[in-house]
PDB file of C-alpha atoms and ligand atoms in Angstrom:
ATOM      1  CA  MET J   1      10.994 -10.983  26.729  1.00 44.00           C
ATOM      2  CA  ALA J   2       8.503 -10.314  24.226  1.00 65.00           C
ATOM      3  CA  ALA J   3       5.926 -13.540  23.709  1.00 90.00           C
ATOM      4  CA  GLU J   4       6.421 -15.764  21.124  1.00 96.00           C
ATOM      5  CA  PRO J   5       4.568 -15.382  17.749  1.00 98.00           C
ATOM      6  CA  TYR J   6       1.015 -17.137  17.013  1.00 98.00           C
ATOM      7  CA  ALA J   7      -0.994 -17.476  14.328  1.00 98.00           C
ATOM      8  CA  LEU J   8      -4.922 -16.344  14.794  1.00 98.00           C
ATOM      9  CA  VAL J   9      -7.969 -17.453  12.593  1.00 98.00           C
ATOM     10  CA  LEU J  10     -10.154 -14.701  11.859  1.00 98.00           C
ATOM     11  CA  GLY J  11     -12.290 -15.634   9.202  1.00 98.00           C
ATOM     12  CA  VAL J  12     -13.316 -19.440   7.538  1.00 98.00           C
ATOM     13  CA  ALA J  13     -15.903 -18.700   5.116  1.00 98.00           C
ATOM     14  CA  GLN J  14     -15.452 -18.875   1.207  1.00 98.00           C
ATOM     15  CA  ASP J  15     -15.567 -15.564  -0.604  1.00 98.00           C
ATOM     16  CA  GLY J  16     -18.910 -14.980  -0.521  1.00 97.00           C
ATOM     17  CA  GLY J  17     -19.463 -15.208   3.670  1.00 98.00           C
ATOM     18  CA  HIS J  18     -21.965 -16.748   5.648  1.00 98.00           C
ATOM     19  CA  PRO J  19     -24.667 -16.023   5.428  1.00 98.00           C
ATOM     20  CA  GLN J  20     -23.961 -15.627   1.341  1.00 97.00           C
ATOM     21  CA  PRO J  21     -25.991 -12.538   0.138  1.00 97.00           C
ATOM     22  CA  GLY J  22     -28.836 -13.942  -1.945  1.00 96.00           C
ATOM     23  CA  CYS J  23     -28.945 -17.076  -0.395  1.00 95.00           C
ATOM     24  CA  HIS J  24     -32.464 -18.196   0.946  1.00 95.00           C
ATOM     25  CA  GLN J  25     -32.080 -21.553   2.257  1.00 94.00           C
ATOM     26  CA  ALA J  26     -31.810 -22.942   5.944  1.00 94.00           C
ATOM     27  CA  CYS J  27     -27.960 -22.913   5.445  1.00 95.00           C
ATOM     28  CA  CYS J  28     -28.541 -19.137   5.654  1.00 97.00           C
ATOM     29  CA  LEU J  29     -31.669 -18.082   6.616  1.00 95.00           C
ATOM     30  CA  GLY J  30     -33.180 -18.024  10.563  1.00 87.00           C
ATOM     31  CA  SER J  31     -32.348 -17.696  14.135  1.00 88.00           C
ATOM     32  CA  GLU J  32     -30.254 -20.100  14.358  1.00 89.00           C
ATOM     33  CA  VAL J  33     -27.604 -18.934  11.263  1.00 94.00           C
ATOM     34  CA  ARG J  34     -24.726 -18.414  13.382  1.00 96.00           C
ATOM     35  CA  PRO J  35     -22.244 -16.318  10.826  1.00 97.00           C
ATOM     36  CA  HIS J  36     -18.387 -16.539   9.663  1.00 98.00           C
ATOM     37  CA  LEU J  37     -16.256 -13.974   8.352  1.00 98.00           C
ATOM     38  CA  THR J  38     -14.292 -14.600   5.262  1.00 98.00           C
ATOM     39  CA  THR J  39     -11.477 -16.413   5.427  1.00 98.00           C
ATOM     40  CA  CYS J  40      -8.382 -14.742   7.124  1.00 98.00           C
ATOM     41  CA  VAL J  41      -5.324 -15.800   9.049  1.00 98.00           C
ATOM     42  CA  ALA J  42      -3.409 -13.354  11.121  1.00 98.00           C
ATOM     43  CA  VAL J  43       0.086 -14.467  12.346  1.00 98.00           C
ATOM     44  CA  ILE J  44       1.549 -11.757  15.353  1.00 98.00           C
ATOM     45  CA  ASP J  45       4.658 -11.626  16.569  1.00 98.00           C
ATOM     46  CA  ASP J  46       5.158  -8.388  19.397  1.00 96.00           C
ATOM     47  CA  GLY J  47       2.577  -6.478  19.040  1.00 97.00           C
ATOM     48  CA  ARG J  48       2.220  -6.953  14.937  1.00 98.00           C
ATOM     49  CA  ALA J  49       0.562  -8.174  12.697  1.00 98.00           C
ATOM     50  CA  TRP J  50       0.245  -9.014   8.657  1.00 98.00           C
ATOM     51  CA  LEU J  51      -3.208 -11.080   7.688  1.00 98.00           C
ATOM     52  CA  LEU J  52      -3.258 -13.669   5.267  1.00 98.00           C
ATOM     53  CA  ASP J  53      -5.768 -12.627   3.024  1.00 98.00           C
ATOM     54  CA  VAL J  54      -7.875  -9.709   2.983  1.00 98.00           C
ATOM     55  CA  GLY J  55     -11.455 -10.235   1.989  1.00 98.00           C
ATOM     56  CA  PRO J  56     -14.259  -8.246   2.121  1.00 98.00           C
ATOM     57  CA  ASP J  57     -14.648  -8.566   6.232  1.00 98.00           C
ATOM     58  CA  PHE J  58     -11.480  -7.140   6.597  1.00 98.00           C
ATOM     59  CA  PRO J  59     -12.983  -4.523   8.517  1.00 98.00           C
ATOM     60  CA  HIS J  60     -13.798  -7.194  11.095  1.00 98.00           C
ATOM     61  CA  HIS J  61     -10.864  -8.606  10.896  1.00 98.00           C
ATOM     62  CA  LEU J  62      -9.474  -5.715  12.024  1.00 98.00           C
ATOM     63  CA  ALA J  63     -11.234  -5.485  14.806  1.00 98.00           C
ATOM     64  CA  ARG J  64     -10.884  -8.529  16.236  1.00 98.00           C
ATOM     65  CA  ILE J  65      -6.536  -7.880  16.129  1.00 98.00           C
ATOM     66  CA  ASP J  66      -7.479  -3.802  17.147  1.00 98.00           C
ATOM     67  CA  ALA J  67      -9.308  -5.132  20.437  1.00 98.00           C
ATOM     68  CA  LEU J  68      -5.674  -7.495  21.082  1.00 97.00           C
ATOM     69  CA  GLY J  69      -3.924  -4.122  21.317  1.00 98.00           C
ATOM     70  CA  VAL J  70      -2.321  -5.617  17.597  1.00 98.00           C
ATOM     71  CA  GLU J  71      -1.077  -3.090  15.419  1.00 98.00           C
ATOM     72  CA  LEU J  72      -1.645  -4.113  11.358  1.00 98.00           C
ATOM     73  CA  ALA J  73       1.978  -4.397  10.048  1.00 98.00           C
ATOM     74  CA  GLY J  74       1.176  -5.929   6.877  1.00 98.00           C
ATOM     75  CA  VAL J  75      -0.881  -8.030   3.966  1.00 98.00           C
ATOM     76  CA  LEU J  76      -0.215 -11.312   2.103  1.00 98.00           C
ATOM     77  CA  LEU J  77      -2.127 -12.149  -0.833  1.00 98.00           C
ATOM     78  CA  THR J  78      -3.172 -15.606  -2.086  1.00 98.00           C
ATOM     79  CA  HIS J  79      -4.975 -14.503  -5.263  1.00 97.00           C
ATOM     80  CA  ALA J  80      -7.372 -12.370  -6.954  1.00 97.00           C
ATOM     81  CA  HIS J  81     -10.958 -13.900  -6.433  1.00 97.00           C
ATOM     82  CA  ILE J  82     -13.077 -11.119  -4.141  1.00 97.00           C
ATOM     83  CA  GLY J  83     -13.219 -13.560  -0.941  1.00 98.00           C
ATOM     84  CA  HIS J  84      -8.772 -12.889  -0.693  1.00 98.00           C
ATOM     85  CA  TYR J  85      -7.450  -9.257  -1.535  1.00 98.00           C
ATOM     86  CA  THR J  86     -10.865  -6.730  -1.893  1.00 98.00           C
ATOM     87  CA  GLY J  87     -10.512  -5.659   1.467  1.00 98.00           C
ATOM     88  CA  LEU J  88      -7.499  -3.683   0.286  1.00 98.00           C
ATOM     89  CA  VAL J  89     -10.083  -0.781  -0.180  1.00 98.00           C
ATOM     90  CA  PHE J  90     -10.239  -0.387   2.767  1.00 98.00           C
ATOM     91  CA  LEU J  91      -6.707   1.093   3.433  1.00 98.00           C
ATOM     92  CA  GLY J  92      -7.244   3.805   0.706  1.00 98.00           C
ATOM     93  CA  ARG J  93      -7.929   7.513   1.758  1.00 97.00           C
ATOM     94  CA  GLU J  94     -11.821   6.803   2.243  1.00 97.00           C
ATOM     95  CA  ALA J  95     -11.125   4.453   5.161  1.00 97.00           C
ATOM     96  CA  MET J  96      -7.991   3.885   6.957  1.00 98.00           C
ATOM     97  CA  ASN J  97      -5.833   5.913   4.182  1.00 98.00           C
ATOM     98  CA  THR J  98      -2.768   3.594   5.501  1.00 98.00           C
ATOM     99  CA  THR J  99       1.099   4.789   4.793  1.00 98.00           C
ATOM    100  CA  GLN J 100       2.777   2.108   2.414  1.00 98.00           C
ATOM    101  CA  LEU J 101       1.414  -0.678   4.448  1.00 98.00           C
ATOM    102  CA  PRO J 102       3.269  -3.688   3.138  1.00 98.00           C
ATOM    103  CA  VAL J 103       1.376  -5.938   0.483  1.00 98.00           C
ATOM    104  CA  TRP J 104       2.553  -8.629  -0.716  1.00 98.00           C
ATOM    105  CA  ALA J 105       1.834 -10.652  -3.693  1.00 98.00           C
ATOM    106  CA  ALA J 106       3.064 -12.859  -6.299  1.00 96.00           C
ATOM    107  CA  PRO J 107       4.516 -11.429  -9.892  1.00 96.00           C
ATOM    108  CA  GLY J 108       0.897 -11.597 -11.293  1.00 96.00           C
ATOM    109  CA  MET J 109      -1.299 -10.751  -8.266  1.00 97.00           C
ATOM    110  CA  SER J 110       1.407  -7.551  -8.171  1.00 98.00           C
ATOM    111  CA  ALA J 111       0.829  -6.869 -12.422  1.00 97.00           C
ATOM    112  CA  PHE J 112      -3.239  -7.238 -11.675  1.00 98.00           C
ATOM    113  CA  LEU J 113      -3.411  -4.526  -8.572  1.00 98.00           C
ATOM    114  CA  ALA J 114      -0.700  -2.447 -10.331  1.00 98.00           C
ATOM    115  CA  SER J 115      -2.631  -1.921 -13.760  1.00 98.00           C
ATOM    116  CA  ASN J 116      -6.558  -1.679 -12.561  1.00 98.00           C
ATOM    117  CA  GLY J 117      -8.641   0.616 -10.910  1.00 96.00           C
ATOM    118  CA  PRO J 118      -8.909   0.982  -7.710  1.00 97.00           C
ATOM    119  CA  TRP J 119      -6.508  -0.686  -6.544  1.00 98.00           C
ATOM    120  CA  ASN J 120      -3.602   0.796  -8.419  1.00 98.00           C
ATOM    121  CA  GLN J 121      -4.718   4.403  -6.881  1.00 98.00           C
ATOM    122  CA  LEU J 122      -3.517   2.437  -3.301  1.00 98.00           C
ATOM    123  CA  ILE J 123      -0.555   2.753  -4.937  1.00 98.00           C
ATOM    124  CA  THR J 124      -0.332   6.208  -6.219  1.00 98.00           C
ATOM    125  CA  ALA J 125      -1.304   7.432  -3.132  1.00 98.00           C
ATOM    126  CA  GLY J 126       0.869   5.655  -0.636  1.00 98.00           C
ATOM    127  CA  ASN J 127      -1.436   3.600   1.048  1.00 98.00           C
ATOM    128  CA  ILE J 128       0.311   0.417  -0.112  1.00 98.00           C
ATOM    129  CA  ASP J 129       3.682  -0.500  -0.657  1.00 98.00           C
ATOM    130  CA  LEU J 130       3.348  -3.622  -3.172  1.00 98.00           C
ATOM    131  CA  ARG J 131       6.113  -5.903  -2.746  1.00 98.00           C
ATOM    132  CA  GLN J 132       6.136  -8.588  -5.935  1.00 95.00           C
ATOM    133  CA  THR J 133       7.379 -11.842  -3.779  1.00 91.00           C
ATOM    134  CA  ASP J 134       7.994 -14.968  -5.431  1.00 70.00           C
ATOM    135  CA  GLY J 135      10.466 -16.566  -2.627  1.00 79.00           C
ATOM    136  CA  THR J 136      10.856 -16.089   1.319  1.00 92.00           C
ATOM    137  CA  ILE J 137      10.345 -12.931   3.105  1.00 96.00           C
ATOM    138  CA  LEU J 138      10.864 -11.372   6.497  1.00 97.00           C
ATOM    139  CA  LEU J 139       7.826 -10.616   8.771  1.00 97.00           C
ATOM    140  CA  GLY J 140       9.565  -8.593  11.979  1.00 95.00           C
ATOM    141  CA  SER J 141      12.357 -10.204  13.233  1.00 95.00           C
ATOM    142  CA  ARG J 142      11.287 -13.740  14.253  1.00 96.00           C
ATOM    143  CA  LEU J 143       8.666 -15.132  11.134  1.00 98.00           C
ATOM    144  CA  ARG J 144       9.351 -16.139   7.601  1.00 98.00           C
ATOM    145  CA  ALA J 145       7.181 -16.362   5.307  1.00 98.00           C
ATOM    146  CA  GLU J 146       7.143 -18.192   1.702  1.00 97.00           C
ATOM    147  CA  ALA J 147       4.613 -18.152  -1.124  1.00 97.00           C
ATOM    148  CA  PHE J 148       4.236 -21.534  -3.564  1.00 95.00           C
ATOM    149  CA  GLN J 149       1.880 -21.746  -6.426  1.00 94.00           C
ATOM    150  CA  VAL J 150      -1.341 -24.156  -6.633  1.00 95.00           C
ATOM    151  CA  PRO J 151      -2.994 -24.994  -9.480  1.00 91.00           C
ATOM    152  CA  HIS J 152      -6.774 -23.004  -9.602  1.00 91.00           C
ATOM    153  CA  ARG J 153      -8.612 -20.814 -11.733  1.00 85.00           C
ATOM    154  CA  ASP J 154      -6.556 -17.897 -12.621  1.00 84.00           C
ATOM    155  CA  GLU J 155      -8.483 -15.724 -14.732  1.00 87.00           C
ATOM    156  CA  TYR J 156      -6.974 -12.927 -13.582  1.00 93.00           C
ATOM    157  CA  SER J 157      -3.441 -13.851 -11.549  1.00 95.00           C
ATOM    158  CA  GLU J 158      -1.665 -16.902 -10.297  1.00 95.00           C
ATOM    159  CA  THR J 159      -2.453 -18.609  -7.322  1.00 96.00           C
ATOM    160  CA  VAL J 160      -0.423 -19.149  -4.285  1.00 96.00           C
ATOM    161  CA  GLY J 161      -0.569 -20.780  -0.799  1.00 97.00           C
ATOM    162  CA  TRP J 162       1.868 -19.298   1.920  1.00 98.00           C
ATOM    163  CA  ARG J 163       4.083 -21.255   4.336  1.00 98.00           C
ATOM    164  CA  VAL J 164       4.885 -19.299   7.523  1.00 98.00           C
ATOM    165  CA  GLU J 165       8.036 -20.803   9.728  1.00 98.00           C
ATOM    166  CA  GLY J 166       8.593 -19.327  12.980  1.00 98.00           C
ATOM    167  CA  PRO J 167      11.216 -19.697  15.332  1.00 97.00           C
ATOM    168  CA  GLY J 168       9.992 -23.424  16.401  1.00 97.00           C
ATOM    169  CA  HIS J 169       6.776 -24.230  14.423  1.00 98.00           C
ATOM    170  CA  SER J 170       5.221 -23.879  11.080  1.00 98.00           C
ATOM    171  CA  LEU J 171       1.824 -22.911   9.107  1.00 98.00           C
ATOM    172  CA  LEU J 172       0.490 -23.665   5.840  1.00 98.00           C
ATOM    173  CA  TYR J 173      -1.889 -22.002   4.466  1.00 98.00           C
ATOM    174  CA  VAL J 174      -3.885 -22.691   1.330  1.00 98.00           C
ATOM    175  CA  PRO J 175      -7.504 -21.355   1.444  1.00 98.00           C
ATOM    176  CA  ASP J 176      -8.007 -22.005  -2.786  1.00 97.00           C
ATOM    177  CA  THR J 177      -6.471 -25.177  -5.177  1.00 96.00           C
ATOM    178  CA  ASP J 178      -8.206 -26.912  -7.674  1.00 94.00           C
ATOM    179  CA  SER J 179      -6.857 -30.231  -6.307  1.00 94.00           C
ATOM    180  CA  TRP J 180      -4.383 -31.615  -4.519  1.00 96.00           C
ATOM    181  CA  ASP J 181      -2.601 -32.946  -7.332  1.00 94.00           C
ATOM    182  CA  GLY J 182      -0.533 -30.868  -9.610  1.00 90.00           C
ATOM    183  CA  TRP J 183       1.640 -29.178  -6.978  1.00 94.00           C
ATOM    184  CA  ASP J 184       5.475 -28.888  -7.307  1.00 91.00           C
ATOM    185  CA  TYR J 185       5.890 -30.485  -3.631  1.00 93.00           C
ATOM    186  CA  PRO J 186       3.242 -32.241  -2.535  1.00 96.00           C
ATOM    187  CA  ILE J 187       1.147 -31.574  -0.067  1.00 97.00           C
ATOM    188  CA  GLU J 188       1.759 -34.868   1.778  1.00 97.00           C
ATOM    189  CA  GLN J 189       5.475 -33.506   1.848  1.00 96.00           C
ATOM    190  CA  HIS J 190       4.437 -30.286   3.499  1.00 96.00           C
ATOM    191  CA  LEU J 191       2.406 -32.351   5.789  1.00 97.00           C
ATOM    192  CA  VAL J 192       5.556 -34.010   7.326  1.00 95.00           C
ATOM    193  CA  THR J 193       7.375 -30.640   7.521  1.00 95.00           C
ATOM    194  CA  VAL J 194       4.772 -28.023   9.036  1.00 98.00           C
ATOM    195  CA  ASP J 195       3.247 -28.128  12.588  1.00 98.00           C
ATOM    196  CA  VAL J 196      -0.855 -26.818  11.320  1.00 98.00           C
ATOM    197  CA  ALA J 197      -2.028 -26.973   7.628  1.00 98.00           C
ATOM    198  CA  LEU J 198      -5.363 -24.536   6.910  1.00 98.00           C
ATOM    199  CA  LEU J 199      -6.690 -26.389   3.945  1.00 98.00           C
ATOM    200  CA  ASP J 200      -9.017 -25.828   1.105  1.00 98.00           C
ATOM    201  CA  ALA J 201     -12.431 -27.229   2.321  1.00 98.00           C
ATOM    202  CA  THR J 202     -14.950 -25.244   0.120  1.00 97.00           C
ATOM    203  CA  PHE J 203     -17.585 -27.987  -0.270  1.00 96.00           C
ATOM    204  CA  PHE J 204     -18.143 -31.099   1.743  1.00 97.00           C
ATOM    205  CA  SER J 205     -19.007 -33.692  -0.985  1.00 94.00           C
ATOM    206  CA  SER J 206     -20.194 -33.277  -4.785  1.00 86.00           C
ATOM    207  CA  ASP J 207     -23.892 -33.733  -3.212  1.00 83.00           C
ATOM    208  CA  GLU J 208     -23.671 -30.507  -2.038  1.00 84.00           C
ATOM    209  CA  LEU J 209     -24.902 -28.479  -5.250  1.00 74.00           C
ATOM    210  CA  PRO J 210     -26.745 -31.038  -7.446  1.00 67.00           C
ATOM    211  CA  ASP J 211     -27.934 -28.451  -9.770  1.00 67.00           C
ATOM    212  CA  ARG J 212     -24.609 -27.920 -10.981  1.00 61.00           C
ATOM    213  CA  ASP J 213     -22.106 -29.520 -12.785  1.00 63.00           C
ATOM    214  CA  GLN J 214     -19.730 -31.432 -10.282  1.00 60.00           C
ATOM    215  CA  ALA J 215     -17.153 -31.051 -12.670  1.00 62.00           C
ATOM    216  CA  ALA J 216     -17.576 -27.371 -13.199  1.00 66.00           C
ATOM    217  CA  ILE J 217     -16.387 -27.119  -9.407  1.00 72.00           C
ATOM    218  CA  ALA J 218     -12.436 -27.264  -9.260  1.00 82.00           C
ATOM    219  CA  HIS J 219     -12.251 -27.915  -5.730  1.00 90.00           C
ATOM    220  CA  PRO J 220     -11.373 -30.998  -3.965  1.00 93.00           C
ATOM    221  CA  THR J 221     -14.218 -31.971  -2.370  1.00 95.00           C
ATOM    222  CA  VAL J 222     -13.720 -32.888   1.931  1.00 97.00           C
ATOM    223  CA  VAL J 223     -14.857 -36.394   1.324  1.00 96.00           C
ATOM    224  CA  ASP J 224     -11.909 -37.068  -1.117  1.00 96.00           C
ATOM    225  CA  SER J 225     -10.092 -35.114   1.094  1.00 98.00           C
ATOM    226  CA  LEU J 226     -11.009 -37.837   3.875  1.00 98.00           C
ATOM    227  CA  ARG J 227      -9.835 -40.432   1.636  1.00 97.00           C
ATOM    228  CA  ARG J 228      -6.535 -39.049   0.283  1.00 97.00           C
ATOM    229  CA  PHE J 229      -5.463 -37.984   3.509  1.00 98.00           C
ATOM    230  CA  ALA J 230      -6.705 -41.738   5.367  1.00 98.00           C
ATOM    231  CA  PRO J 231      -3.280 -43.209   4.756  1.00 97.00           C
ATOM    232  CA  LEU J 232      -1.278 -40.990   6.295  1.00 97.00           C
ATOM    233  CA  GLU J 233       0.491 -41.128   9.956  1.00 97.00           C
ATOM    234  CA  ASP J 234      -2.409 -39.696  12.898  1.00 97.00           C
ATOM    235  CA  THR J 235       0.336 -36.945  13.698  1.00 97.00           C
ATOM    236  CA  ALA J 236       0.239 -35.580  10.250  1.00 97.00           C
ATOM    237  CA  ARG J 237      -3.280 -36.186   9.819  1.00 98.00           C
ATOM    238  CA  ALA J 238      -3.749 -34.175  13.040  1.00 98.00           C
ATOM    239  CA  LYS J 239      -2.611 -30.903  11.610  1.00 98.00           C
ATOM    240  CA  ILE J 240      -5.202 -30.384   9.212  1.00 98.00           C
ATOM    241  CA  ARG J 241      -7.873 -27.442   9.820  1.00 98.00           C
ATOM    242  CA  PHE J 242      -9.897 -27.724   7.003  1.00 98.00           C
ATOM    243  CA  THR J 243     -11.147 -23.926   6.255  1.00 98.00           C
ATOM    244  CA  HIS J 244     -12.832 -21.337   3.344  1.00 98.00           C
ATOM    245  CA  LEU J 245     -16.007 -23.353   3.792  1.00 98.00           C
ATOM    246  CA  ASN J 246     -19.365 -22.749   1.437  1.00 97.00           C
ATOM    247  CA  HIS J 247     -22.477 -21.471   2.633  1.00 97.00           C
ATOM    248  CA  THR J 248     -23.736 -24.871   1.761  1.00 96.00           C
ATOM    249  CA  ASN J 249     -20.699 -26.947   4.132  1.00 97.00           C
ATOM    250  CA  PRO J 250     -22.748 -28.300   6.578  1.00 97.00           C
ATOM    251  CA  LEU J 251     -18.810 -27.971   8.645  1.00 98.00           C
ATOM    252  CA  LEU J 252     -20.239 -24.552   9.295  1.00 98.00           C
ATOM    253  CA  ARG J 253     -22.407 -27.069  11.911  1.00 97.00           C
ATOM    254  CA  PRO J 254     -19.907 -28.517  14.574  1.00 96.00           C
ATOM    255  CA  ASP J 255     -23.364 -30.374  15.934  1.00 96.00           C
ATOM    256  CA  SER J 256     -23.451 -31.887  12.167  1.00 97.00           C
ATOM    257  CA  ASP J 257     -22.636 -35.500  10.966  1.00 98.00           C
ATOM    258  CA  GLU J 258     -20.025 -34.173   8.749  1.00 98.00           C
ATOM    259  CA  TYR J 259     -18.083 -32.422  11.253  1.00 98.00           C
ATOM    260  CA  ILE J 260     -18.402 -35.384  13.064  1.00 98.00           C
ATOM    261  CA  ARG J 261     -16.807 -37.493  10.619  1.00 98.00           C
ATOM    262  CA  VAL J 262     -13.989 -35.581   9.765  1.00 98.00           C
ATOM    263  CA  ILE J 263     -13.362 -35.310  13.963  1.00 98.00           C
ATOM    264  CA  ARG J 264     -13.130 -39.172  13.828  1.00 98.00           C
ATOM    265  CA  SER J 265     -11.205 -38.960  10.733  1.00 98.00           C
ATOM    266  CA  GLY J 266      -8.354 -37.580  13.030  1.00 98.00           C
ATOM    267  CA  MET J 267      -8.491 -34.282  11.254  1.00 98.00           C
ATOM    268  CA  GLY J 268     -10.342 -31.226  12.026  1.00 98.00           C
ATOM    269  CA  VAL J 269     -12.396 -27.607  10.916  1.00 98.00           C
ATOM    270  CA  ALA J 270     -10.680 -24.039  11.623  1.00 98.00           C
ATOM    271  CA  ALA J 271     -12.675 -22.272  13.779  1.00 98.00           C
ATOM    272  CA  GLU J 272     -12.564 -18.147  14.002  1.00 98.00           C
ATOM    273  CA  GLY J 273     -10.232 -17.676  17.099  1.00 98.00           C
ATOM    274  CA  ASP J 274      -8.392 -20.638  17.118  1.00 98.00           C
ATOM    275  CA  THR J 275      -4.689 -20.260  17.664  1.00 98.00           C
ATOM    276  CA  PHE J 276      -1.413 -21.903  17.007  1.00 98.00           C
ATOM    277  CA  GLU J 277       1.772 -21.221  18.279  1.00 98.00           C
ATOM    278  CA  LEU J 278       4.952 -20.401  16.016  1.00 98.00           C
ATOM    279  CA  GLY J 279       7.646 -20.237  18.850  1.00 97.00           C
ATOM    280  CA  ARG J 280       9.564 -22.178  20.268  1.00 90.00           C
TER     281      ARG J 280
HETATM  282 ZN1   ZN B   1     -11.799 -18.348  -2.246  1.00 96.11          ZN
HETATM  283 ZN1   ZN B   2     -26.563 -20.387   2.363  1.00 96.11          ZN
HETATM  284 ZN1   ZN B   3     -10.441 -18.112  -5.328  1.00 96.11          ZN
END
């Protein structure tokens, strides 16, 4: 009997990673800084892994599943921002030269990959098997995944979140959204029916980037999210793990006051190496 399926967090940083190139502030410079990989979650069953997002840190994500003796079985993409799909370059003939690796993407994302280099070369060379989805897909024999669209600045593609269901538990992955409003199926309803929810927490608060127009930063801040989710049942709040953290976000430091505030609010912060059961 094979072990039960599970999810493994492989990265929690926003698209630019941490430290972020070009940042000369204390958040990214100095011997105290502990680095974080770009956002990625592996769902693993029977020695095979499907990655939710493959950003620029994909080689490190892959090394971690390799170390577990787990084989890459496919990729599920959220959208065409650099932290979420540019790791696909490593599947090409200059590096892994994979053969028909399944890559699932929503219709706009599929069209973007199919009509732009270097991504379309992965298709013509047979490195990836691009599978357009706007419904439920099967991952192996026991896992199902479904994409759902969320509002986000969509220059090149729409943006989706993923819901992954195993035989007994389920996971929600939404690394980028402009807002918790405007969803077809409200986030609070997802929180009733999933077991864990990895949610966009790019910026902790509107003080974080004083030089920029906050209205132009299209993410719910963690302060907003804490307020919004405060009225929920304890059990629903306990499912939340904040992720996709910008290099400036104090949640990257577990000793920060902001991190402690999240824990006291009954929610959590995702960390590389976290595992969540998807089996019975
Ligand atoms: Zn992102
Ligand atoms: Zn920084
Ligand atoms: Zn994005």
